[in-house]
PDB file of C-alpha atoms in Angstrom:
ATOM      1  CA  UNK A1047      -6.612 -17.592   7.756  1.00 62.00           C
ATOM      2  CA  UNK A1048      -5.026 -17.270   4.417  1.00 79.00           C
ATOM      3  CA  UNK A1049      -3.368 -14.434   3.077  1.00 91.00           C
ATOM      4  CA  UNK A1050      -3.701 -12.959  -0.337  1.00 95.00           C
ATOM      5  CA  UNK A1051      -2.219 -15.125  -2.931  1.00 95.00           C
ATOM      6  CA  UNK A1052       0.047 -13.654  -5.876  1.00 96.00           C
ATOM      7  CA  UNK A1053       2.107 -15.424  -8.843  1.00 96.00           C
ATOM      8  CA  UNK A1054       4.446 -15.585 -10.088  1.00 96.00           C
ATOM      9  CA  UNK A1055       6.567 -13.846  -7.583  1.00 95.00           C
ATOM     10  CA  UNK A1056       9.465 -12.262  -9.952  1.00 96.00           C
ATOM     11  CA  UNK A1057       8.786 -12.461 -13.993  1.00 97.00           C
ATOM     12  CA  UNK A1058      11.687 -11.031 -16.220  1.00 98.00           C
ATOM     13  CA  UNK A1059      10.587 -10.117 -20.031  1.00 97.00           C
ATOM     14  CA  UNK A1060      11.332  -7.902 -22.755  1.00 97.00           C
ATOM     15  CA  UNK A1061      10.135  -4.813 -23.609  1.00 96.00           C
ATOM     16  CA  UNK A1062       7.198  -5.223 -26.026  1.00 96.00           C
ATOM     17  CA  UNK A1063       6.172  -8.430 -24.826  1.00 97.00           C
ATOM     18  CA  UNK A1064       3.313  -9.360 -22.827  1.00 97.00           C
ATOM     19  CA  UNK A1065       3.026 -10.630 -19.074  1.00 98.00           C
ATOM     20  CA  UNK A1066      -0.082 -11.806 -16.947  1.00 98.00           C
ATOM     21  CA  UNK A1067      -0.371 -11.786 -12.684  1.00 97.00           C
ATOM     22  CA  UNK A1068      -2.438 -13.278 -11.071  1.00 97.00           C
ATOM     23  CA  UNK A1069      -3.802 -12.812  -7.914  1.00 97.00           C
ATOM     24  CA  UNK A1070      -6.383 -14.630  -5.486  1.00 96.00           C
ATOM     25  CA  UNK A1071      -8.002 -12.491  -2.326  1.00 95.00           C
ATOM     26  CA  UNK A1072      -8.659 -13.636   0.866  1.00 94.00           C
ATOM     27  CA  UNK A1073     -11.894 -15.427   1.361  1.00 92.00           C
ATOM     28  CA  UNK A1074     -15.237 -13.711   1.850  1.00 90.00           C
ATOM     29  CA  UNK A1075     -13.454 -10.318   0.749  1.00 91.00           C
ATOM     30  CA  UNK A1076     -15.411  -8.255  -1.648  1.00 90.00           C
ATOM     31  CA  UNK A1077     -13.259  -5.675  -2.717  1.00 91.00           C
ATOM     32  CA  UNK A1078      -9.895  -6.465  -4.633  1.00 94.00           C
ATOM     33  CA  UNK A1079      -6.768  -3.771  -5.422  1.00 94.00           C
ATOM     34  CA  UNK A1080      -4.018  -3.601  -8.099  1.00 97.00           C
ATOM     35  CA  UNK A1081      -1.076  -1.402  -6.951  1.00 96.00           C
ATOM     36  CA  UNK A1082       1.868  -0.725  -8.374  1.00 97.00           C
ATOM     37  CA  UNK A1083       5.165   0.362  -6.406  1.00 95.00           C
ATOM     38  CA  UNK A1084       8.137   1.683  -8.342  1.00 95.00           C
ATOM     39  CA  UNK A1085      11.672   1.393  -7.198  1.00 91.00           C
ATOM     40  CA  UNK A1086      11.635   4.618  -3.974  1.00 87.00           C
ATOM     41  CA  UNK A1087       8.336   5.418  -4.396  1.00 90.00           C
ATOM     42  CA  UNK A1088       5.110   4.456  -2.637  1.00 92.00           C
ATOM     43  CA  UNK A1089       2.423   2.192  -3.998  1.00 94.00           C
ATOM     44  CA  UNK A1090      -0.156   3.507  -6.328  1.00 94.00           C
ATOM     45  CA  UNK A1091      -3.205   2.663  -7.008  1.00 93.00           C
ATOM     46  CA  UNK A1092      -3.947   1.083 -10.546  1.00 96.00           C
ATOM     47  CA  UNK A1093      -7.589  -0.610 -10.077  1.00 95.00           C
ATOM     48  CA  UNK A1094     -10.029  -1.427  -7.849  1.00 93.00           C
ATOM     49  CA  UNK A1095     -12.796  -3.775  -8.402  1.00 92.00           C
ATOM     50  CA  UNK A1096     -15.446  -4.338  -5.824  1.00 89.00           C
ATOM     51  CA  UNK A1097     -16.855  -7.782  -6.574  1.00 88.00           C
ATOM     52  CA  UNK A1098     -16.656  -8.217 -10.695  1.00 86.00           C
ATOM     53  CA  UNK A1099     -17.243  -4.571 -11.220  1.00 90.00           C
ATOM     54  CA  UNK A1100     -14.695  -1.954 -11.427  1.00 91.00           C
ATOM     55  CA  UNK A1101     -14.987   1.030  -8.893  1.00 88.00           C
ATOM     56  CA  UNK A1102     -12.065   2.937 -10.104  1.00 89.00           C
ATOM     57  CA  UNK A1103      -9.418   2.682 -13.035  1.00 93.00           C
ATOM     58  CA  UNK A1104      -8.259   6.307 -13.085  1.00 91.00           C
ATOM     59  CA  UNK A1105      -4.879   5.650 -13.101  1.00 92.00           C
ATOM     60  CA  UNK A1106      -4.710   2.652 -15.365  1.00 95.00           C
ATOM     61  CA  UNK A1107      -2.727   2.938 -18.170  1.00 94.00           C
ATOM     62  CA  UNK A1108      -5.695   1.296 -20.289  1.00 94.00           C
ATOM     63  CA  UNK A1109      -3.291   1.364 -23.396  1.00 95.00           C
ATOM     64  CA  UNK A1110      -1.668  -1.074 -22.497  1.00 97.00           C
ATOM     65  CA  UNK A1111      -2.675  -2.739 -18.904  1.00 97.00           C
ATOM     66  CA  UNK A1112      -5.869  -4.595 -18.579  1.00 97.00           C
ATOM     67  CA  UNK A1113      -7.789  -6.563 -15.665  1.00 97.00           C
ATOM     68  CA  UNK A1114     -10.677  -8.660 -14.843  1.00 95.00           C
ATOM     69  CA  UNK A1115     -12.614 -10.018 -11.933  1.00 94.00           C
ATOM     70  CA  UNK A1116     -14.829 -12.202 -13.645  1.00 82.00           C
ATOM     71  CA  UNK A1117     -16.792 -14.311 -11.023  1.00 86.00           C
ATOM     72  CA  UNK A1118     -15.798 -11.707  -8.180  1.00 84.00           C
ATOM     73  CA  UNK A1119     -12.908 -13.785  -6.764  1.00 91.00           C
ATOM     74  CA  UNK A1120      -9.600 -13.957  -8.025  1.00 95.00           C
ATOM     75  CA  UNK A1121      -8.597 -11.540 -10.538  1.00 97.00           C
ATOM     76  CA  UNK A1122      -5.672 -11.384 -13.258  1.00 97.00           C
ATOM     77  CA  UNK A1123      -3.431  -8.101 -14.806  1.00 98.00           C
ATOM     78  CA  UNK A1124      -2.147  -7.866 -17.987  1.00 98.00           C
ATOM     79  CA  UNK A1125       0.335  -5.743 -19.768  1.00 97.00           C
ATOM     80  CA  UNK A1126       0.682  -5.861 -23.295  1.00 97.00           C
ATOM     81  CA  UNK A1127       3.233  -4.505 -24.470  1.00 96.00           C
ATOM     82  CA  UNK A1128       5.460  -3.813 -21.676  1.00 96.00           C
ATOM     83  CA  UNK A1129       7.807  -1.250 -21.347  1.00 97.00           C
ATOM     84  CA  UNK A1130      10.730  -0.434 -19.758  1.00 97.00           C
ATOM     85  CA  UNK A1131       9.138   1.898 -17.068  1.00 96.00           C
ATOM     86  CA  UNK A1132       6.224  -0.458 -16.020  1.00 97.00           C
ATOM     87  CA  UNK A1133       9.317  -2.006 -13.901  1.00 98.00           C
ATOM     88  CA  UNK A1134       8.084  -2.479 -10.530  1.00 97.00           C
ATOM     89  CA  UNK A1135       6.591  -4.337  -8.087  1.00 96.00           C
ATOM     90  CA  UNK A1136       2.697  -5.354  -8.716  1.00 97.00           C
ATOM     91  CA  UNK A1137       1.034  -5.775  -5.631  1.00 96.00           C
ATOM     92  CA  UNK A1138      -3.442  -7.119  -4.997  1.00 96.00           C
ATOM     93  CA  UNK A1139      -5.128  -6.105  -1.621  1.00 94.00           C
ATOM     94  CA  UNK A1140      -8.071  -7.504  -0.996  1.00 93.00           C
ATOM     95  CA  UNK A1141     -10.124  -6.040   1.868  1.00 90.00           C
ATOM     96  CA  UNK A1142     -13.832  -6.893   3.370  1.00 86.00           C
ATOM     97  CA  UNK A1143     -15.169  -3.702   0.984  1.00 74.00           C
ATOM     98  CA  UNK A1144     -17.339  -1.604   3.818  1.00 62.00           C
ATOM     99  CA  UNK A1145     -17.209   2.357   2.681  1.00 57.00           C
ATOM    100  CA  UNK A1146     -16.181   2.998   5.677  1.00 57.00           C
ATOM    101  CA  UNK A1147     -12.628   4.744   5.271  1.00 55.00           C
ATOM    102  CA  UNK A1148     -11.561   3.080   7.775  1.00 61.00           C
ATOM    103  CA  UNK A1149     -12.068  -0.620   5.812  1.00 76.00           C
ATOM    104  CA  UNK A1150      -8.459  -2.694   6.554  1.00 84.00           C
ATOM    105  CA  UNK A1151      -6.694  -3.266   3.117  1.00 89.00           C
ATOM    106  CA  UNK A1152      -4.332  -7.019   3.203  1.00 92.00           C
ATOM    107  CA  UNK A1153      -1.774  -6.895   1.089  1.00 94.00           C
ATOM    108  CA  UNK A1154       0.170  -9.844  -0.615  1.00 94.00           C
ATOM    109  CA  UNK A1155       3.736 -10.396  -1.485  1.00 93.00           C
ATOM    110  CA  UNK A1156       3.646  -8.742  -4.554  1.00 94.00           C
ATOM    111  CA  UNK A1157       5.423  -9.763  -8.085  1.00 96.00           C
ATOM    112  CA  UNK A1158       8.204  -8.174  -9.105  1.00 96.00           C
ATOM    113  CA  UNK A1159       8.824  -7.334 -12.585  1.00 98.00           C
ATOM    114  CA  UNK A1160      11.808  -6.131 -14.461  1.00 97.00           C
ATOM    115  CA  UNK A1161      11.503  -5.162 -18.309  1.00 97.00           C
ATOM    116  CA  UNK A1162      14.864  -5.305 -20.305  1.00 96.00           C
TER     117      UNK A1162
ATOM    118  CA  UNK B 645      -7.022  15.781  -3.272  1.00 72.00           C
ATOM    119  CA  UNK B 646      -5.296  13.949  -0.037  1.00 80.00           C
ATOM    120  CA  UNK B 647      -2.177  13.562   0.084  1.00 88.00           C
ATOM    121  CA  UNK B 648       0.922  12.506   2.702  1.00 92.00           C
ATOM    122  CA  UNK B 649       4.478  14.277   2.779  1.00 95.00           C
ATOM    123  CA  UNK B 650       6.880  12.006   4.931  1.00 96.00           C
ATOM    124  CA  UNK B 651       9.537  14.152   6.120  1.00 94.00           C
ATOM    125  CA  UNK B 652      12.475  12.099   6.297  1.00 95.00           C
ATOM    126  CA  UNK B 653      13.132   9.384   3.375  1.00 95.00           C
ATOM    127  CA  UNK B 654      15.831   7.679   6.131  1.00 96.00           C
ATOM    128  CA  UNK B 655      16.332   7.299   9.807  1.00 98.00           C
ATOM    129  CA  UNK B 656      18.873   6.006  11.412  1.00 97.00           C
ATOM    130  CA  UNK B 657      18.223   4.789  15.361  1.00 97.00           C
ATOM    131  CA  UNK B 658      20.340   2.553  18.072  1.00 97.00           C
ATOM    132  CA  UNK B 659      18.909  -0.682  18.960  1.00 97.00           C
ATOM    133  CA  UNK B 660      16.603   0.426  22.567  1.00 97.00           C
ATOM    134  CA  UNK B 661      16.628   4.362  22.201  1.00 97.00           C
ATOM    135  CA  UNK B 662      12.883   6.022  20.647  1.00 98.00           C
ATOM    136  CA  UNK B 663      11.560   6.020  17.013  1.00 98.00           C
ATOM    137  CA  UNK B 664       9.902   8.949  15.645  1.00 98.00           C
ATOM    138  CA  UNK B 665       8.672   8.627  11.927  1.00 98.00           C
ATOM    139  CA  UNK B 666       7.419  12.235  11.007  1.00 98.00           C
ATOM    140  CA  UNK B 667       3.917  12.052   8.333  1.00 97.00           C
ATOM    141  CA  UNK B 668       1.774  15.311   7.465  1.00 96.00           C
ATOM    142  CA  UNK B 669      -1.344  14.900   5.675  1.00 93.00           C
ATOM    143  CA  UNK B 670      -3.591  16.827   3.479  1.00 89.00           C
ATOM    144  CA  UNK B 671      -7.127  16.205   3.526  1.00 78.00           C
ATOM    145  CA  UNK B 672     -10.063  17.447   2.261  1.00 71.00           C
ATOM    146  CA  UNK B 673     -12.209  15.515   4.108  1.00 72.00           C
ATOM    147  CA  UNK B 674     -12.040  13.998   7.387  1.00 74.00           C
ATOM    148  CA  UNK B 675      -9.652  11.434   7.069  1.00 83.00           C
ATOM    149  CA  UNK B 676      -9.005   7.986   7.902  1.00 86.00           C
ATOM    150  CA  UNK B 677      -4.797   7.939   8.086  1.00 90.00           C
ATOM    151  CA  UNK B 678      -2.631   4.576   8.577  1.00 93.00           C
ATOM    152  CA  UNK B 679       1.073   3.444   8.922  1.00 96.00           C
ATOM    153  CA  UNK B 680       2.072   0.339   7.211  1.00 96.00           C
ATOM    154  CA  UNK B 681       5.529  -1.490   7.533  1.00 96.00           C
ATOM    155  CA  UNK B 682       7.031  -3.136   4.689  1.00 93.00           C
ATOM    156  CA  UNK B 683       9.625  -5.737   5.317  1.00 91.00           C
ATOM    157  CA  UNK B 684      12.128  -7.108   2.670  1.00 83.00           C
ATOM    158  CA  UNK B 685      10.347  -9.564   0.272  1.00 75.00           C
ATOM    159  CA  UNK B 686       7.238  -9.138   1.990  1.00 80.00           C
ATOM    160  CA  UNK B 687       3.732  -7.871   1.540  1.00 83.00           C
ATOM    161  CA  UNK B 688       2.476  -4.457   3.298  1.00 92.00           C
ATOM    162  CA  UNK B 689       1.459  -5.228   6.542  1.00 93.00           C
ATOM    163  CA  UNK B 690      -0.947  -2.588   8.716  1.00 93.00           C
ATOM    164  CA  UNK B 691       0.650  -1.508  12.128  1.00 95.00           C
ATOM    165  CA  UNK B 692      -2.492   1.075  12.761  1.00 94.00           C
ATOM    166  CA  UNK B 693      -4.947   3.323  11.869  1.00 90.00           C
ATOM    167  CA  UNK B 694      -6.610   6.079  12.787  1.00 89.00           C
ATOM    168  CA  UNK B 695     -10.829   6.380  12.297  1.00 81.00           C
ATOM    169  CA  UNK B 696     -11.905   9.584  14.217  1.00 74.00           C
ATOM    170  CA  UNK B 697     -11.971   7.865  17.112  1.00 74.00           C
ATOM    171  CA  UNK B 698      -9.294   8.211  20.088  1.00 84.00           C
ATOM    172  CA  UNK B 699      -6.845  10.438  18.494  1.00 88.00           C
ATOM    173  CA  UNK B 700      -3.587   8.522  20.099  1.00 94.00           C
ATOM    174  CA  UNK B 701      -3.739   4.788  18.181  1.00 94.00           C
ATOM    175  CA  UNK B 702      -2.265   2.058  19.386  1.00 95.00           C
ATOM    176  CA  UNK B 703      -0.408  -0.255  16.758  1.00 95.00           C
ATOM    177  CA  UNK B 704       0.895  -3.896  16.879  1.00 94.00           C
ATOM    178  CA  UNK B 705       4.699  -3.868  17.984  1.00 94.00           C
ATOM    179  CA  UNK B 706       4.466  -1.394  20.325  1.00 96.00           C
ATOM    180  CA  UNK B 707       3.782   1.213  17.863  1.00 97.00           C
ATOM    181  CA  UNK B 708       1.983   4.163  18.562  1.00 97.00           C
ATOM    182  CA  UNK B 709       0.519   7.406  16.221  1.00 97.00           C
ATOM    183  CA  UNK B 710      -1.250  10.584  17.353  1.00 94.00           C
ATOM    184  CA  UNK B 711      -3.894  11.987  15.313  1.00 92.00           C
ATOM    185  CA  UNK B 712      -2.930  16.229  15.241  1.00 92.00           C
ATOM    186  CA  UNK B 713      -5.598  17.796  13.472  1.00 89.00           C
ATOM    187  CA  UNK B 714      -4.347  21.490  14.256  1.00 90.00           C
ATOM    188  CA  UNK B 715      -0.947  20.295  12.905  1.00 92.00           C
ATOM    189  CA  UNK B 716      -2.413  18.021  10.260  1.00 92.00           C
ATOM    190  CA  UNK B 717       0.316  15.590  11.267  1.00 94.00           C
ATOM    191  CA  UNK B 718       0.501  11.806  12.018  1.00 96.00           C
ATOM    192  CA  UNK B 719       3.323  10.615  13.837  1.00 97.00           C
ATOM    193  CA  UNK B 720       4.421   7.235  14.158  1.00 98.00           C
ATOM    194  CA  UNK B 721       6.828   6.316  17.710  1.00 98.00           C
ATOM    195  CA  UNK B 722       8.042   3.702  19.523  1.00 98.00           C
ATOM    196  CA  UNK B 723       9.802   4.106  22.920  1.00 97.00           C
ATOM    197  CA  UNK B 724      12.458   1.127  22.143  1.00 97.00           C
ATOM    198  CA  UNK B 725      13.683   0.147  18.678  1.00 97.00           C
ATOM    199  CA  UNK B 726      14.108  -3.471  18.332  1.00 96.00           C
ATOM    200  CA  UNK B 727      16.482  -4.767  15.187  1.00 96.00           C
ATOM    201  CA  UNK B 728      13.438  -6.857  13.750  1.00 95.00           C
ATOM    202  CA  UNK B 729      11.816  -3.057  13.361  1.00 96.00           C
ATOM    203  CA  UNK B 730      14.349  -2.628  10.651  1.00 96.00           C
ATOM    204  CA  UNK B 731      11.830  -1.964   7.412  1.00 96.00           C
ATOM    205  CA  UNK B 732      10.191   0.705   5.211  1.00 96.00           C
ATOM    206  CA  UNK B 733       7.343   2.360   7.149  1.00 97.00           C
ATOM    207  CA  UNK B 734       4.633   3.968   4.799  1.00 97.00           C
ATOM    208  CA  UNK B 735       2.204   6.606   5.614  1.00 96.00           C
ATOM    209  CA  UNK B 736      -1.191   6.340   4.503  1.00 93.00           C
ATOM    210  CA  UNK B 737      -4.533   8.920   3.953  1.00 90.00           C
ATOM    211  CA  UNK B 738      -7.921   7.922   2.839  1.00 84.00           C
ATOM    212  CA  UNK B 739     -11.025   9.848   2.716  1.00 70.00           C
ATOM    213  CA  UNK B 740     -13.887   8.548   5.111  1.00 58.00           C
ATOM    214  CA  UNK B 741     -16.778   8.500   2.958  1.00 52.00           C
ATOM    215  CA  UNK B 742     -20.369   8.102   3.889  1.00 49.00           C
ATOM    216  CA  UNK B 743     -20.858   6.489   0.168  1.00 47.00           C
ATOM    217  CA  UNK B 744     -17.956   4.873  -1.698  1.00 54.00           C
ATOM    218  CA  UNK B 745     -14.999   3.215  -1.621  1.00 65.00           C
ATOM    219  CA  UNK B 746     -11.644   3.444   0.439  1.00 71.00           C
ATOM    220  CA  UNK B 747      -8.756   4.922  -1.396  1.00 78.00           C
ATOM    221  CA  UNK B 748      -5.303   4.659  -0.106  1.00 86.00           C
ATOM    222  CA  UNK B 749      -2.785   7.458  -1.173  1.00 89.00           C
ATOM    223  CA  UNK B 750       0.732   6.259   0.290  1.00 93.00           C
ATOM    224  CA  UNK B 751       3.698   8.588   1.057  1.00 94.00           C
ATOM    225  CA  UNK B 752       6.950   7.724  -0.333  1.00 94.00           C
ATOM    226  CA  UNK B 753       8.044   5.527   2.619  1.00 96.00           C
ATOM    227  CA  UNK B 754      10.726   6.046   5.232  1.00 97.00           C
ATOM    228  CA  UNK B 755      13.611   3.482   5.652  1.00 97.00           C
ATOM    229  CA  UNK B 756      13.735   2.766   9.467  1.00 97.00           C
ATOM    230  CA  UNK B 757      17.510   1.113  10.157  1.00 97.00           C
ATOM    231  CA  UNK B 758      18.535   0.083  13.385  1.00 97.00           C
ATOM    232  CA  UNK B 759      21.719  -0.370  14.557  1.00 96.00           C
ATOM    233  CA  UNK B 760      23.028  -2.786  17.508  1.00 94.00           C
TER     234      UNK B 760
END
């Protein structure tokens, strides 16, 4: 089956301007993730949405990042403006969405950004 | 809160002699733990997890973790390291919940490298 589906991979901007990713879950899975991974560090979790509603955006920066699931399938981020420390790679996981804890989370490649 | 220490950032093993990849947890629930490898360029891929089920899990690659609750740890071994295991390995605790939804909480990765 298909993975999860991110673009663009890599995306170089300026600080203060504005960038979009995009990302498209596997099929049939209900329950979508933003991470973000800086350079070292582990990935942390940024949103989750399960279906077109958001189940937790405690650690979104809501200054300045946004995102949607609007029909419950693919979903987009946006940060406007950027700065220099949202450099880092911006990975979606997509998983079936059962509250078990033991529900398997699929990662995709993941965009990497760099702010100048 | 959960949480995951990894103990070493780097480990450094011979191509065919044992991996160990140390991982403590902190839980205040009962928790659902994983190990995911991280290749190069490429997404987060799962190697295990553990569900309060059999406490020693069984991964893909011949990858192996043992659940420890008296030592709150979470091991990750293999009895041969092959080069292709060269990657950064990430610990992983979630909460089960009976209501709710997963939430991952990544350790800062260890860098496996493996030397001919």
């Amino acid at each position: 089956e298909a993975g999860v589906a991110q673009s663009p991979r890599y995306k170089i901007i300026e600080k203060r301007q504005s960038v979009a990713f995009w990302c498209n879950p596997i099929s049939g899975h209900a329950t979508l993730y933003w991470y973000q991974q800086i350079l070292g560090q582990g990935p942390k979790l940024l949103i989750q949405f399960q279906n077109n509603g958001v189940v937790d955006d405690s650690q979104l920066p809501k200054d300045r990042f946004s995102a949607e699931r609007l029909k419950g399938v693919d979903s987009t981020l946006k940060i406007q403006p950027a700065k220099l420390e949202d450099s880092a790679v911006y990975l979606c996981a997509s998983s079936f969405g059962g509250t078990s804890g033991g529900d398997t989370q699929y990662f995709g490649p993941g965009t990497r950004l760099t702010v100048l | 809160a959960q949480s995951v220490t990894q103990l070493d950032s780097h480990v450094s093993v011979s191509e065919g002699t044992p991996v160990l990849l140390r991982c403590n947890y902190s839980s205040s629930y009962s928790p659902s733990l994983f190990w995911y490898v991280q290749h190069p360029n490429k997404g987060l891929q799962l190697l295990l997890k553990y569900t309060s089920a059999a406490t020693l899990v069984k991964g893909i690659n011949g990858f192996e973790a043992e659940f420890k609750k008296s030592e709150t740890s979470f091991h990750l071994t293999k009895p041969s390291a092959h080069m292709s295991d060269a990657a950064e390995y990430f610990c992983v605790v979630s909460p089960l919940r009976g209501t709710g939804f997963q939430k991952l909480v990544f350790g800062t990765g260890t860098r496996l490298l493996v030397s001919p």
